[in-house]
Amino acid sequence: MAAHRGEWSSKLGFVFAAAGSAIGLGNIWRFPYIVGENGGAAFVFVYVFFVIAIGLPYMFAELALGRSVQRNPVGAIEAIKPGSAWKAVGYLGVITGLGILSFYGVIAGWTVGYIYKMFVGNPGNFGQFIGDPLTVIPLFAFFIIITALIVHGGVSGGIEKWSKILMPIFFILLVGLIVYSVTLDGAEKGLSFYLMPDFSKISGKTILAALGQAFFSLSLGMGLMITYGSYVSKKENLVTSAVYIALFDTLIAIMAGLVIFPALFAMGKSPEAGPTLVFVVLPELFLQMPGGLIVGALFFILLSVAALTSTISLLEVPVAYVVDEMKMSRKTVVWIVAFVAFLLGLPSALSQGASAYWSHFGWIPKRLASQDFLSQMSFIFGDFSLAFGAFVLSIFIGWVWGAKYAADEIETGSSAFSKGRQLWIFMIRYFIPVIIFLILLNLFGIF
Ligand code: TRP
């Protein structure tokens, strides 16, 4: 591997960094509110199905392409099919990374704000907090700057180091919170909402939301796993790595729901609060819990770190592209791209009450997303663009590069893959693109 591109220093380094990318606000903040908006357990069921049947086999494909050609998404496509229009999906990935980073950084800023609120013991009014530009913009800027400082440090120096220690602590804390939450008075109603499926609640919108959330949570569909795969050595087993990543990611999301829904129903609140859900429920939970402020502060610290390992990966994709393809210095590129993400995120930061214009933006119809600019960005980049990107990339990998080459690459370092090889080839060429295509058609009201 060309020395200047860097490589993960160990197997665990890669799995932790990729799991660090996957695990983040998507699990703790986005998953519960989307479950809440989509009626609970039936959605969870569809979600888990998509993770296993589409997300995981698709993840093999992105990792294989990245490791095979050792380039960023645009460069990877260029290496396989020089001068073709397929490159556009690589650019889409780069833009999607920026788009997600822009609104994700805003929420990450809120998370940092809540560390402080827990320390002073007064969560205050959430609506007022997110509607105050003089609070949320500096917090957002702070988060982007920290992200840039770490990405600045390079692959193994920066990204790897951070993911290793803090994720296990986060896991243990979540277990403790689940125990507390499910023993609250009235918790059973929350558990049945979350775990007893009522399949009549499934609609076209629910299905797209589940698919989009699966891609979002696993960091798929924009070439992040191509980029991270490009730093993985040939000796490594891509199959077990991907299984671990998907398993941890899904486990953490399910655990977050086990904290949120019992507590939510015990407090008698509605699950349909949208993006504000966890920020309203959790602080209240911490307030009534003995010693809860310390636990709460620790929780928001760890959540900020989980968000950080995700924003690092979001920034890494556009940075890797510019560094590889324009031969600019990594250090300069990091700051330019981070600044662009910050500018792009300002409307999202202002869309929660600070500015009437951005709060009622509404390009995307109401039946698909809430009208504030942040929700609209989350729909465009966090759902639609990832599903569309995965659709095009699965066709590119399955048909243009060739499923055979992809399967050979996956098999390198994981010989047991030969048993599932034929099934996987069918999935990447037919099953995955067809299912995504149908869901996207449905989105435009074709059925
Ligand atoms: N998966 C992250 C989360 O759940 C968000 C994220 C980070 C992401 N990098 C990504 C989503 C790349 C899609 C693509 O919080």
PDB file of C-alpha atoms and ligand atoms in Angstrom, residues 20-27 96-97 100 104 213 215-224 249 306-307 309-311 313-314 317 382 386, ligand 1:
ATOM      1  CA  GLY A  20     -17.117   4.494  15.584  1.00  0.00           C
ATOM      2  CA  SER A  21     -18.363   5.953  12.324  1.00  0.00           C
ATOM      3  CA  ALA A  22     -21.492   3.839  12.398  1.00  0.00           C
ATOM      4  CA  ILE A  23     -22.338   4.376  16.060  1.00  0.00           C
ATOM      5  CA  GLY A  24     -23.313   7.934  16.768  1.00  0.00           C
ATOM      6  CA  LEU A  25     -26.254  10.279  16.916  1.00  0.00           C
ATOM      7  CA  GLY A  26     -27.885   8.014  14.357  1.00  0.00           C
ATOM      8  CA  ASN A  27     -28.324   5.358  17.036  1.00  0.00           C
ATOM      9  CA  THR A  96     -23.632  13.821   0.758  1.00  0.00           C
ATOM     10  CA  GLY A  97     -20.806  13.652   3.304  1.00  0.00           C
ATOM     11  CA  ILE A 100     -24.858  15.154   6.479  1.00  0.00           C
ATOM     12  CA  TYR A 104     -25.205  16.419  12.119  1.00  0.00           C
ATOM     13  CA  GLN A 213     -32.136   4.760   8.660  1.00  0.00           C
ATOM     14  CA  PHE A 215     -27.993   3.094   5.564  1.00  0.00           C
ATOM     15  CA  PHE A 216     -27.566   6.153   7.752  1.00  0.00           C
ATOM     16  CA  SER A 217     -26.825   4.199  10.883  1.00  0.00           C
ATOM     17  CA  LEU A 218     -24.390   1.808   9.208  1.00  0.00           C
ATOM     18  CA  SER A 219     -22.652   4.700   7.386  1.00  0.00           C
ATOM     19  CA  LEU A 220     -23.462   3.244   3.972  1.00  0.00           C
ATOM     20  CA  GLY A 221     -24.419   4.650   0.611  1.00  0.00           C
ATOM     21  CA  MET A 222     -21.956   7.503   0.263  1.00  0.00           C
ATOM     22  CA  GLY A 223     -18.684   5.665  -0.051  1.00  0.00           C
ATOM     23  CA  LEU A 224     -17.515   5.994   3.556  1.00  0.00           C
ATOM     24  CA  ASP A 249     -24.368  -0.658  15.610  1.00  0.00           C
ATOM     25  CA  ALA A 306     -19.678   8.906  19.661  1.00  0.00           C
ATOM     26  CA  ALA A 307     -20.847  11.789  17.484  1.00  0.00           C
ATOM     27  CA  THR A 309     -16.094   9.543  15.656  1.00  0.00           C
ATOM     28  CA  SER A 310     -18.965   9.872  13.175  1.00  0.00           C
ATOM     29  CA  THR A 311     -18.277  13.482  12.125  1.00  0.00           C
ATOM     30  CA  SER A 313     -15.704   9.918   9.125  1.00  0.00           C
ATOM     31  CA  LEU A 314     -18.087  12.322   7.414  1.00  0.00           C
ATOM     32  CA  VAL A 317     -14.702  11.330   2.674  1.00  0.00           C
ATOM     33  CA  GLY A 382     -29.593  11.282   5.351  1.00  0.00           C
ATOM     34  CA  LEU A 386     -27.879   7.373   0.776  1.00  0.00           C
TER      35      LEU A 386
HETATM   36  N1  TRP B   1     -23.623   6.405  11.025  1.00  0.00           N
HETATM   37  C1  TRP B   1     -23.515   7.651  11.740  1.00  0.00           C
HETATM   38  C2  TRP B   1     -24.550   7.653  12.836  1.00  0.00           C
HETATM   39  O1  TRP B   1     -25.330   6.748  12.925  1.00  0.00           O
HETATM   40  C3  TRP B   1     -23.635   8.840  10.819  1.00  0.00           C
HETATM   41  C4  TRP B   1     -22.619   8.760   9.745  1.00  0.00           C
HETATM   42  C5  TRP B   1     -21.294   8.890   9.896  1.00  0.00           C
HETATM   43  C6  TRP B   1     -22.818   8.446   8.394  1.00  0.00           C
HETATM   44  N2  TRP B   1     -20.658   8.689   8.697  1.00  0.00           N
HETATM   45  C7  TRP B   1     -21.569   8.400   7.773  1.00  0.00           C
HETATM   46  C8  TRP B   1     -23.946   8.172   7.671  1.00  0.00           C
HETATM   47  C9  TRP B   1     -21.446   8.093   6.452  1.00  0.00           C
HETATM   48  C10 TRP B   1     -23.819   7.871   6.336  1.00  0.00           C
HETATM   49  C11 TRP B   1     -22.585   7.809   5.722  1.00  0.00           C
HETATM   50  O2  TRP B   1     -24.597   8.538  13.629  1.00  0.00           O
END
